Amino acid sequence: MHIVVCVKQVPDTTEVKVNPETGTLIREGVPSVINPFDQFAIEEGLRLRDKVGGEVTVISMGPPQAKAVIQLGLALGADRGILLTDRAFAGADTLSTAYTLAKAIQKLGKVDLVLCGMQAVDGDTAQVGPGLASTLKIPQITYAETVDVTEGKVRARRTIEDYNEVVETRLPALCTMTTPSNFVPTDPPFSKIQKAKKKPYEEWTANTIGADPEKLGLKGSPTWVKKVYAAQTKEKAIIIKGSADETVAKLVEILKKEHFL
Amino acid sequence: MKDSCTGCGKCEKTCPFGAIKVENKKAVVQDNCNLCGGCVQVCPFDSLELERKVEKKDFTNYTGLWVFTEVKEDGTVRNATLELLSKGKELATELGQDLCAVLLGSNVGELAGVLARYGAKRVYIVDQPELKEYNTDAYSTIIIGLITKHKPNIVIIPATPLGRDLAPRIASTLEVGLTADCTGLSIKDGLLLQTRPAFGGNIMADIMSPNTRPQMATVRPNVMKMAEPVEGARCEVVREKVSIERGLLRVKVVERTRTSMPGEKNIDEADMIVSGGRGACDEGNLRLIEELAKVMGAAVGCSRAVVDLGIKPKSHQVGQSGKTVSPKLYLVAGVSGAIQHLVGMKSSDVIIAINKDPDATIFQVAKYGVIGDLYELLPKLTEAIKRERGL
């Protein structure tokens, strides 16, 4: 079975802060990391490969330094890594990203299962996975927590709002993965990182995947970002302290004032 | 990059991707530039430019603003749809176009009346037994068909798990722009201006799709204000019949179990949520939080840590890998305020946070911060509210 896992390198959003005086992002020293949902998708893909046999290809679109997330995938145990990197890809919105990934996956030949993280933590759109499935004309299962494959079908467990579901579809298919509560990302040991450097790694451009230049990057992106600005920072909290009884009395007063009581 | 650049460095500081470096008093855009345009805004000298052209396509035959109707399990319309109709009415009026609703399901015809009361002038209904439950392929295919036939100018969909599964499938097939999880919508120069948070809510972006129709967006629930329904309002009903091949229903739900107790308040649409983190887990339960929630008539929320400990099912989890909520009141105790939790609740109207640590991050998003011991405060607060309510 051939499993393709799509991953993205993101700034560690937990480290990104806004300078309250200038309203700009403080990104000094903010490391780039793999999108956490994507790491889970890789590990789930590997688990599945080890169970049913086959190979796992990790693929990412990004600037040259996104090689790091492919290398991580290889160190975790993936068989092959491909970085889609080309100036022509820059500025891609979710439609264009889905198109670019779809062209690359089609070039890979027979693919049975595509796994993506549910969303990337920098943009939080959750649109590339379903967009990619749509472009590849294959069914999708979103928010999967585990996937299993038997007899040409993929079966996923997921929690959607107030329901636990088991959902099934025929292969080839695409699943977007969300991390189950007990997931701890693996930190590959040095020896595996070294070994990963010898695994097949390729960089593909727009030419390699035979993409229509009109559909790539900024040109192929129907959504235009008109303005980016710091989110309004909230006013400072009104701090309440004192004895427990005083505090509770104040809280009741506040709840009344705000019309909750 | 133009010659007027003085190397002031404003763009360098602004760039969310670290893709601009000032070298020899000139800003140089590096290869990892994402063309997001953030720098163009801040440049005091108009030195930076992003070349994009509005194509002169004729979109005059695309008219009307459509709202997707999400029908709940109990056969009623989800509040998120009513919120979008309420906002959509304003936008449609400003554009001088019709507000329409799209309604798919089985035996859902009666809901047209509800949609009319919230402003829909026309409702497109596809009412067939196969559509009783949501199915990605069936729903997306039918809506793509309706859009192609009736050519709406704008289509907005609630950013619920269902809406976020459906919308990108439609937009990708039609090759049109789609903005995810918007928190603001307005009309600018006749186009839909879509505002959304990114980078964990640290930055906001205004987005437009000038060259494709329909303009599509998903909108976060509980953000738009629901208008008062207009009693006696009527709408035109357009019934469409489609044939759904069995082969089209590719994804099947084979098992489904409820995670919450019947009668338990759901955090998605709750006005008030009382929420607890690891710090509020007393002897393996969230009793103090639950008791307060009960007397307040609020839903119970929790942080991921509480789900990890197996104390609450995931349906109660607020945050990045849980649910995004924005109730009128979010009262939270024992949560220090990891960004993943804040993302899920910071747009709540009034946030009251209780924490022992005066430096807890949760106080940064709170309107009221209580520094104190929740084990002492919560039982007293519960008692005080009981007295207020005469319970």
XYZ file of C-alpha atoms in Angstrom:
652
model
C 0.000 0.000 0.000
C 1.270 3.485 -0.840
C 0.495 6.127 1.794
C 1.268 9.784 1.132
C 1.400 12.147 4.089
C 1.183 15.902 3.392
C 2.960 18.062 5.944
C 3.653 21.740 6.522
C 6.365 23.667 8.284
C 4.870 26.332 10.543
C 6.174 28.925 12.955
C 5.724 27.666 16.492
C 2.538 29.649 17.128
C 2.812 29.180 20.843
C 5.938 31.348 20.598
C 4.541 34.071 18.352
C 3.558 37.137 20.327
C 2.470 40.625 19.440
C 4.428 43.623 20.556
C 1.764 45.612 22.403
C 3.431 48.944 21.581
C 4.015 48.591 17.856
C 1.290 46.050 17.140
C 3.723 43.946 15.121
C 4.541 40.278 15.489
C 7.531 39.399 17.563
C 9.017 36.471 15.738
C 12.616 36.768 16.790
C 13.794 33.412 17.900
C 10.484 31.810 16.914
C 11.451 28.355 15.683
C 9.918 26.614 12.690
C 8.364 23.298 13.535
C 6.273 20.649 11.872
C 2.565 21.299 12.174
C 1.662 19.061 15.144
C -1.368 17.505 13.437
C 0.911 16.563 10.526
C 3.377 14.767 12.770
C 0.517 12.677 14.061
C -0.527 11.962 10.451
C 3.014 10.724 9.695
C 3.099 8.488 12.759
C -0.347 7.102 11.995
C 0.721 6.452 8.394
C 3.818 4.608 9.587
C 1.816 2.529 12.038
C -0.502 1.538 9.232
C 2.387 0.706 6.882
C 4.001 -1.493 9.509
C 0.707 -3.314 9.908
C -0.346 -3.839 6.298
C 2.921 -3.356 4.420
C 3.821 -0.845 1.735
C 5.533 2.492 1.811
C 5.074 5.995 3.166
C 5.987 9.108 1.199
C 6.142 12.432 3.016
C 5.495 15.483 0.897
C 5.494 19.192 1.635
C 5.213 22.429 -0.287
C 7.339 25.240 1.025
C 10.560 27.215 0.896
C 13.888 25.315 0.795
C 14.175 25.299 4.600
C 10.985 23.193 4.795
C 13.360 20.311 4.023
C 13.581 20.044 7.806
C 10.041 18.663 8.134
C 10.653 16.119 5.366
C 13.836 15.042 7.149
C 11.845 14.654 10.348
C 9.353 12.455 8.494
C 12.195 10.304 7.155
C 13.770 10.082 10.614
C 10.450 8.941 12.010
C 10.505 6.125 9.468
C 9.032 7.333 6.166
C 10.499 5.741 3.051
C 10.712 8.689 0.718
C 10.530 12.465 0.982
C 9.570 15.111 -1.564
C 9.741 18.863 -1.128
C 7.778 20.946 -3.617
C 9.783 24.101 -3.769
C 9.681 26.785 -6.426
C 9.270 30.566 -6.429
C 6.183 29.948 -8.558
C 4.462 28.318 -5.563
C 4.844 31.365 -3.290
C 1.727 33.132 -2.154
C -0.504 30.113 -2.709
C -3.835 30.135 -0.925
C -5.616 26.908 -0.012
C -7.020 26.340 -3.521
C -3.646 26.710 -5.165
C -1.889 24.638 -2.484
C -4.408 21.832 -2.964
C -3.842 21.990 -6.732
C -0.050 21.858 -6.369
C -0.147 18.924 -3.945
C -2.634 17.129 -6.215
C -0.320 17.469 -9.221
C 2.568 16.054 -7.191
C 0.508 13.145 -5.889
C -0.681 12.340 -9.406
C 2.948 12.245 -10.509
C 3.717 9.724 -7.765
C 1.514 7.216 -9.575
C -0.496 4.743 -7.552
C -1.472 6.212 -4.200
C -3.926 4.412 -1.931
C -4.258 6.703 1.031
C -3.473 10.376 1.545
C -3.162 11.629 5.119
C -3.094 15.292 6.130
C -3.203 17.068 9.457
C -6.683 18.370 10.218
C -5.393 21.927 9.851
C -2.143 23.864 10.120
C -1.774 25.820 13.312
C -0.561 29.000 11.596
C -3.573 29.475 9.348
C -6.156 27.181 10.970
C -8.125 26.948 7.733
C -8.601 23.140 7.503
C -9.244 23.685 3.786
C -6.275 22.077 2.064
C -7.206 18.481 2.985
C -10.769 18.539 1.617
C -9.618 20.729 -1.297
C -6.951 18.161 -2.151
C -9.428 15.273 -1.955
C -11.766 17.212 -4.199
C -9.029 17.946 -6.750
C -7.979 14.285 -6.740
C -11.682 13.332 -6.986
C -11.372 10.895 -4.080
C -13.563 10.639 -0.955
C -12.511 12.349 2.258
C -12.858 11.633 5.954
C -12.135 14.664 8.119
C -11.077 14.777 11.812
C -9.948 11.141 11.977
C -8.184 10.026 15.162
C -7.137 6.585 13.969
C -7.231 4.918 10.572
C -7.200 1.280 9.610
C -7.214 -0.421 6.248
C -8.818 -3.724 5.375
C -9.968 -5.172 2.065
C -9.532 -2.017 0.059
C -11.397 0.121 2.547
C -10.251 2.672 5.071
C -12.026 2.863 8.384
C -11.555 5.873 10.662
C -12.604 6.658 14.200
C -13.436 10.236 14.968
C -15.238 12.481 17.409
C -17.564 14.942 15.747
C -19.210 17.306 18.191
C -21.136 15.043 20.558
C -20.660 11.755 18.744
C -18.011 9.120 18.421
C -18.162 7.768 14.906
C -16.659 4.984 12.873
C -16.603 6.025 9.239
C -15.654 3.968 6.228
C -14.859 4.528 2.579
C -13.200 2.831 -0.376
C -9.573 3.427 -1.286
C -8.102 5.570 -2.670
C -9.195 8.123 -0.109
C -7.951 11.048 1.939
C -8.183 11.421 5.710
C -7.428 14.537 7.726
C -6.089 13.647 11.141
C -6.589 15.228 14.514
C -4.471 14.240 17.487
C -6.146 11.938 19.989
C -5.800 13.049 23.581
C -3.040 10.588 24.460
C -0.734 11.452 21.537
C 2.855 12.275 22.429
C 4.951 13.157 19.370
C 8.011 10.975 18.888
C 11.373 12.683 19.082
C 13.544 10.569 16.766
C 16.964 9.589 18.155
C 20.157 10.939 16.600
C 20.957 7.644 14.900
C 17.677 7.724 12.984
C 18.183 11.354 12.015
C 21.577 10.418 10.569
C 20.154 7.408 8.755
C 17.340 9.530 7.329
C 19.893 11.592 5.434
C 20.568 8.577 3.233
C 16.921 7.996 2.384
C 15.476 9.076 -0.984
C 14.847 12.829 -0.906
C 13.872 14.944 -3.894
C 13.013 18.544 -4.573
C 10.368 19.081 -7.212
C 9.532 22.290 -9.048
C 6.517 23.428 -11.049
C 8.119 21.814 -14.092
C 8.613 18.457 -12.399
C 4.923 18.152 -11.607
C 3.772 19.561 -14.945
C 1.625 22.206 -13.306
C -0.378 24.869 -15.104
C 1.480 28.102 -14.162
C -1.833 29.969 -14.077
C -2.939 27.829 -11.139
C 0.177 28.237 -9.030
C 1.142 30.533 -6.188
C -0.188 34.041 -5.988
C -1.451 33.921 -9.577
C -3.530 30.832 -8.961
C -4.986 32.083 -5.685
C -8.456 33.588 -5.846
C -8.328 34.870 -2.263
C -6.367 38.073 -1.786
C -5.061 39.162 1.561
C -5.824 42.874 1.606
C -4.540 43.691 5.033
C -2.792 41.988 7.935
C -2.810 43.581 11.362
C -2.368 42.744 15.005
C -5.518 41.531 16.698
C -6.906 44.053 19.138
C -5.427 43.340 22.467
C -8.022 43.208 25.166
C -8.032 45.752 27.909
C -6.281 44.637 31.024
C -8.340 42.432 33.282
C -9.952 43.972 36.326
C -8.183 42.120 39.112
C -10.095 40.955 42.152
C -8.364 39.710 45.270
C -9.032 39.644 48.953
C -10.620 37.213 51.360
C -12.742 34.443 49.912
C -15.971 36.006 51.174
C -15.139 39.448 49.791
C -14.142 37.939 46.458
C -17.325 35.899 46.179
C -19.435 38.956 47.017
C -17.651 40.905 44.276
C -18.144 38.074 41.792
C -21.872 37.948 42.492
C -22.017 41.707 41.974
C -20.192 41.368 38.639
C -22.454 38.531 37.483
C -25.459 40.738 38.267
C -23.974 43.774 36.564
C -23.252 41.728 33.423
C -26.822 40.323 33.562
C -25.898 36.702 34.200
C -27.856 36.572 37.426
C 10.794 46.910 -4.118
C 11.280 50.524 -5.142
C 14.145 52.972 -4.700
C 12.213 54.953 -2.098
C 13.130 52.316 0.513
C 15.180 53.820 3.320
C 15.873 50.583 5.132
C 13.770 51.675 8.109
C 13.112 48.045 8.975
C 9.361 48.292 9.647
C 8.661 45.605 7.084
C 11.338 43.371 8.547
C 9.643 43.493 11.936
C 6.184 42.948 10.497
C 6.868 39.995 8.241
C 5.211 36.945 9.830
C 7.566 34.645 7.925
C 10.852 36.404 8.655
C 11.349 36.814 4.931
C 12.631 40.403 4.826
C 16.125 41.454 5.835
C 17.524 44.964 5.741
C 20.904 44.844 4.037
C 22.879 47.988 3.204
C 19.927 50.187 4.160
C 17.597 48.463 1.726
C 14.946 45.887 2.501
C 15.608 42.657 0.646
C 12.835 40.128 0.199
C 14.104 36.593 0.730
C 13.093 33.374 -0.981
C 10.763 32.300 1.798
C 8.455 35.262 1.139
C 4.879 34.072 1.164
C 3.528 37.136 -0.662
C 1.067 37.759 2.171
C 1.302 41.523 1.712
C 1.742 42.340 5.381
C 4.783 44.494 4.609
C 2.984 46.539 1.959
C 0.672 47.941 4.635
C 3.361 49.074 7.023
C 5.796 50.638 4.554
C 5.734 54.407 5.210
C 7.264 55.118 1.787
C 5.111 52.886 -0.447
C 8.278 51.103 -1.492
C 6.813 47.627 -1.481
C 4.332 46.396 -4.014
C 2.445 43.222 -4.704
C 1.353 43.084 -8.282
C -2.160 41.797 -8.661
C -4.757 42.753 -11.170
C -8.500 42.722 -10.800
C -9.565 40.989 -13.970
C -12.263 42.717 -15.892
C -14.668 39.824 -15.857
C -18.369 40.459 -16.036
C -19.972 39.070 -12.900
C -23.274 40.924 -13.203
C -25.176 37.674 -13.771
C -24.049 36.471 -10.318
C -26.506 37.803 -7.791
C -27.809 37.012 -4.325
C -26.273 36.009 -1.016
C -26.757 32.390 -0.021
C -26.571 30.911 3.444
C -26.191 27.172 3.952
C -28.739 25.744 6.387
C -27.311 23.315 8.899
C -30.059 21.121 10.295
C -29.509 19.606 13.716
C -30.217 16.027 14.676
C -33.527 17.057 16.257
C -34.668 18.567 12.963
C -34.242 22.215 13.961
C -32.000 24.824 12.359
C -28.632 25.345 13.977
C -28.159 28.788 15.512
C -25.023 29.335 13.423
C -27.218 29.423 10.295
C -29.624 31.909 11.885
C -26.666 34.097 12.836
C -25.468 34.039 9.234
C -28.918 34.907 7.933
C -29.032 37.833 10.355
C -25.660 39.131 9.136
C -26.464 38.157 5.555
C -29.584 40.312 5.616
C -27.489 43.408 6.333
C -24.994 42.558 3.602
C -27.657 41.667 1.026
C -29.513 44.907 1.729
C -26.321 46.875 1.259
C -25.720 45.124 -2.074
C -29.365 45.460 -3.130
C -29.491 41.681 -3.670
C -31.654 38.859 -2.329
C -30.823 36.861 0.772
C -31.433 33.171 0.099
C -31.054 29.988 2.114
C -30.055 26.573 0.823
C -31.764 23.741 2.649
C -30.907 20.071 2.159
C -32.358 17.180 4.118
C -35.296 14.844 4.503
C -38.710 16.244 5.499
C -37.208 19.656 6.106
C -39.712 21.755 4.130
C -41.248 23.269 7.253
C -37.970 24.900 8.189
C -38.401 27.396 5.327
C -40.697 29.364 7.657
C -37.942 29.700 10.242
C -35.447 30.789 7.598
C -37.927 33.398 6.341
C -38.341 34.834 9.828
C -34.587 35.399 9.953
C -34.577 37.214 6.625
C -34.435 34.672 3.776
C -36.356 35.947 0.737
C -35.990 32.669 -1.107
C -35.201 29.140 0.033
C -33.775 26.500 -2.304
C -34.891 23.139 -0.976
C -33.672 19.690 -1.907
C -35.772 17.366 0.216
C -35.049 13.671 -0.284
C -34.723 10.655 2.034
C -31.077 10.066 1.015
C -30.199 13.477 2.459
C -31.413 12.767 5.972
C -27.849 12.570 7.205
C -24.998 14.724 6.037
C -22.825 13.141 3.390
C -19.852 15.056 1.967
C -20.187 13.793 -1.586
C -23.959 14.111 -1.866
C -24.212 17.524 -0.231
C -21.263 19.039 -2.084
C -22.384 17.687 -5.454
C -25.927 19.006 -5.011
C -24.797 22.443 -3.846
C -22.290 22.715 -6.690
C -25.194 21.955 -9.028
C -27.393 24.620 -7.435
C -24.614 27.212 -7.572
C -23.870 26.472 -11.213
C -27.551 26.774 -12.090
C -28.543 29.840 -10.047
C -25.227 31.735 -9.890
C -25.148 33.363 -6.448
C -22.736 36.235 -5.818
C -21.852 35.129 -2.283
C -22.158 31.801 -0.427
C -21.574 31.670 3.328
C -21.469 28.515 5.411
C -21.165 28.058 9.192
C -17.602 27.098 10.193
C -18.877 24.072 12.101
C -17.227 20.653 11.649
C -19.832 19.955 8.952
C -19.379 23.309 7.220
C -15.610 23.011 7.254
C -15.858 19.559 5.674
C -18.275 20.779 3.005
C -17.125 24.268 1.968
C -13.606 23.478 0.665
C -14.974 20.600 -1.371
C -17.355 23.008 -3.145
C -14.828 25.816 -3.570
C -12.119 23.516 -4.926
C -14.434 22.005 -7.506
C -15.671 25.413 -8.638
C -12.113 26.833 -8.370
C -13.310 29.855 -6.423
C -11.923 31.686 -3.403
C -12.919 30.499 0.056
C -11.956 32.130 3.337
C -12.044 29.933 6.431
C -13.489 30.648 9.818
C -14.261 34.345 9.414
C -15.126 36.475 12.415
C -16.199 39.524 10.415
C -17.969 40.164 7.096
C -18.686 43.455 5.384
C -19.078 44.944 1.927
C -16.279 47.017 0.427
C -16.372 48.362 -3.131
C -19.204 45.956 -3.866
C -17.125 42.953 -2.747
C -17.295 40.735 0.311
C -14.583 41.737 2.782
C -13.795 38.772 4.994
C -11.967 39.166 8.286
C -10.331 36.212 9.984
C -7.809 35.519 12.715
C -4.528 33.688 12.047
C -1.430 32.703 14.008
C -3.487 31.510 16.928
C -5.539 34.703 16.926
C -2.511 36.983 17.246
C -3.063 38.599 13.887
C -6.120 39.420 11.817
C -6.357 39.390 8.038
C -8.822 41.075 5.676
C -9.403 38.932 2.616
C -11.288 39.355 -0.663
C -11.877 37.203 -3.730
C -12.389 39.762 -6.496
C -11.859 37.512 -9.529
C -14.079 34.511 -8.852
C -17.783 33.907 -8.133
C -19.384 33.013 -5.902
C -17.330 34.633 -3.155
C -17.259 32.012 -0.436
C -16.580 32.076 3.297
C -17.121 29.925 6.334
C -18.045 31.915 9.426
C -17.339 31.024 13.021
C -20.453 30.234 15.056
C -21.465 32.480 17.977
C -19.721 35.517 16.524
C -22.428 37.195 14.426
C -25.348 38.496 16.399
C -28.650 36.759 15.854
C -31.435 39.200 14.941
C -34.953 39.085 16.355
C -37.138 36.921 14.114
C -39.791 38.783 12.136
C -43.098 37.028 12.794
C -45.221 36.444 9.736
C -42.312 36.901 7.305
C -42.668 34.790 4.182
C -40.360 33.582 1.493
C -40.414 32.102 -1.964
C -39.684 28.363 -2.002
C -37.792 26.807 -4.896
C -37.874 23.013 -4.754
C -35.236 21.155 -6.710
C -35.237 17.444 -7.393
C -31.959 15.655 -7.963
C -31.093 12.051 -8.626
C -28.551 10.716 -6.183
C -26.675 7.694 -7.431
C -25.811 5.174 -4.767
C -22.216 5.211 -5.967
C -22.013 8.864 -5.027
C -22.401 8.135 -1.331
C -18.832 6.984 -0.936
C -18.348 7.622 2.772
C -20.514 5.698 5.217
C -20.942 6.139 8.936
C -20.926 2.566 10.265
C -21.172 3.319 13.975
C -22.318 6.298 15.971
C -22.503 6.759 19.733
C -23.304 9.810 21.787
C -20.495 10.981 24.030
C -22.584 13.287 26.181
C -25.436 12.376 28.481
C -28.893 13.167 27.175
C -30.077 16.442 28.662
C -26.529 17.595 29.260
C -25.891 21.127 28.056
C -23.845 21.314 24.890
C -21.021 23.889 24.906
C -21.449 24.723 21.199
C -24.502 26.876 21.552
C -24.434 27.654 25.273
C -24.786 31.266 26.433
C -22.780 30.506 29.544
C -19.925 28.084 30.052
C -18.184 27.245 33.308
C -14.885 25.637 32.467
C -12.128 23.935 34.406
C -8.567 22.846 33.787
C -6.157 20.457 35.423
C -6.045 22.747 38.449
C -9.752 22.201 39.044
C -9.598 18.405 38.956
C -10.242 17.341 42.479
C -9.785 13.641 43.211
C -10.316 12.706 39.595
C -13.410 14.766 38.971
C -14.526 18.222 37.980
C -17.207 18.393 40.657
C -16.695 22.013 41.758
C -16.997 23.230 38.174
C -20.024 21.036 37.486
C -21.861 22.202 40.601
C -21.321 25.860 39.774
C -22.405 25.246 36.163
C -25.558 23.579 37.417
C -26.722 26.441 39.621
C -25.851 28.958 36.898
C -27.623 26.957 34.200
C -24.341 26.901 32.265
C -22.653 24.223 30.166
C -19.467 22.539 31.411
C -16.278 23.104 29.446
C -12.749 21.916 30.121
C -9.178 22.088 28.917
C -7.387 19.342 27.069
C -5.622 18.209 30.232
C -8.968 17.225 31.738
C -9.810 15.112 28.677
C -6.335 13.540 28.779
C -6.953 12.549 32.383
C -10.126 10.808 31.251
C -12.314 12.988 33.468
C -14.465 14.491 30.709
C -15.257 13.312 27.160
C -13.809 15.270 24.274
C -17.152 16.911 23.492
C -16.481 19.235 26.456
C -13.014 20.234 25.352
C -12.439 23.883 24.467
C -9.430 24.804 22.362
C -7.478 24.122 19.218
C -8.011 20.376 19.117
C -11.437 20.721 20.749
C -14.212 23.215 20.145
C -14.147 26.933 19.531
C -16.743 28.631 21.670
C -17.785 32.224 22.198
C -20.520 32.320 24.818
C -21.702 35.460 26.572
C -19.996 34.261 29.757
C -16.918 32.057 30.031
C -16.048 31.486 33.661
C -12.848 29.507 33.928
C -10.925 28.165 36.894
C -7.714 26.199 37.118
C -6.622 26.863 33.540
C -3.275 28.628 33.242
C -3.951 29.667 29.659
C -2.010 27.687 27.050
C -2.449 29.315 23.639
C -4.266 26.182 22.441
C -6.970 26.810 25.036
C -7.096 30.579 24.515
C -7.701 30.158 20.776
C -10.873 28.276 21.579
C -12.445 30.778 23.974
C -10.918 34.224 23.692
C -13.762 35.659 21.634
C -16.242 35.054 24.470
C -18.064 38.238 25.547
C -17.178 38.227 29.222
C -14.353 36.072 30.531
C -13.951 35.619 34.262
C -10.793 33.742 35.211
C -9.932 32.315 38.608
C -6.338 31.318 39.217
C -3.877 31.193 42.091
C -1.009 32.449 39.946
C -1.221 36.227 39.356
C 0.964 35.784 36.251
C -1.241 33.121 34.619
C -1.675 33.805 30.885
C -5.418 33.333 31.192
C -5.629 36.798 32.809
C -4.448 38.344 29.510
C -7.748 37.507 27.828
C -9.999 37.879 30.861
C -12.237 40.836 31.588
C -12.194 39.965 35.283
C -9.310 38.165 36.920
C -9.711 36.602 40.331
C -6.498 35.723 42.119
C -7.354 33.073 44.635
C -7.847 29.445 45.490
C -10.646 27.895 43.471
C -11.186 25.139 46.038
C -12.152 27.812 48.527
C -13.916 30.172 46.121
C -16.024 27.900 43.921
C -18.107 26.237 46.687
C -18.791 29.641 48.250
C -19.717 31.108 44.871
C -22.043 28.176 44.176
C -23.753 28.707 47.546
C -24.037 32.467 46.992
C -25.649 31.975 43.590
C -28.031 29.400 45.043
C -29.147 32.022 47.561
C -29.509 34.674 44.829
C -31.644 32.347 42.790
C -33.637 31.169 45.773
C -32.599 27.556 45.186
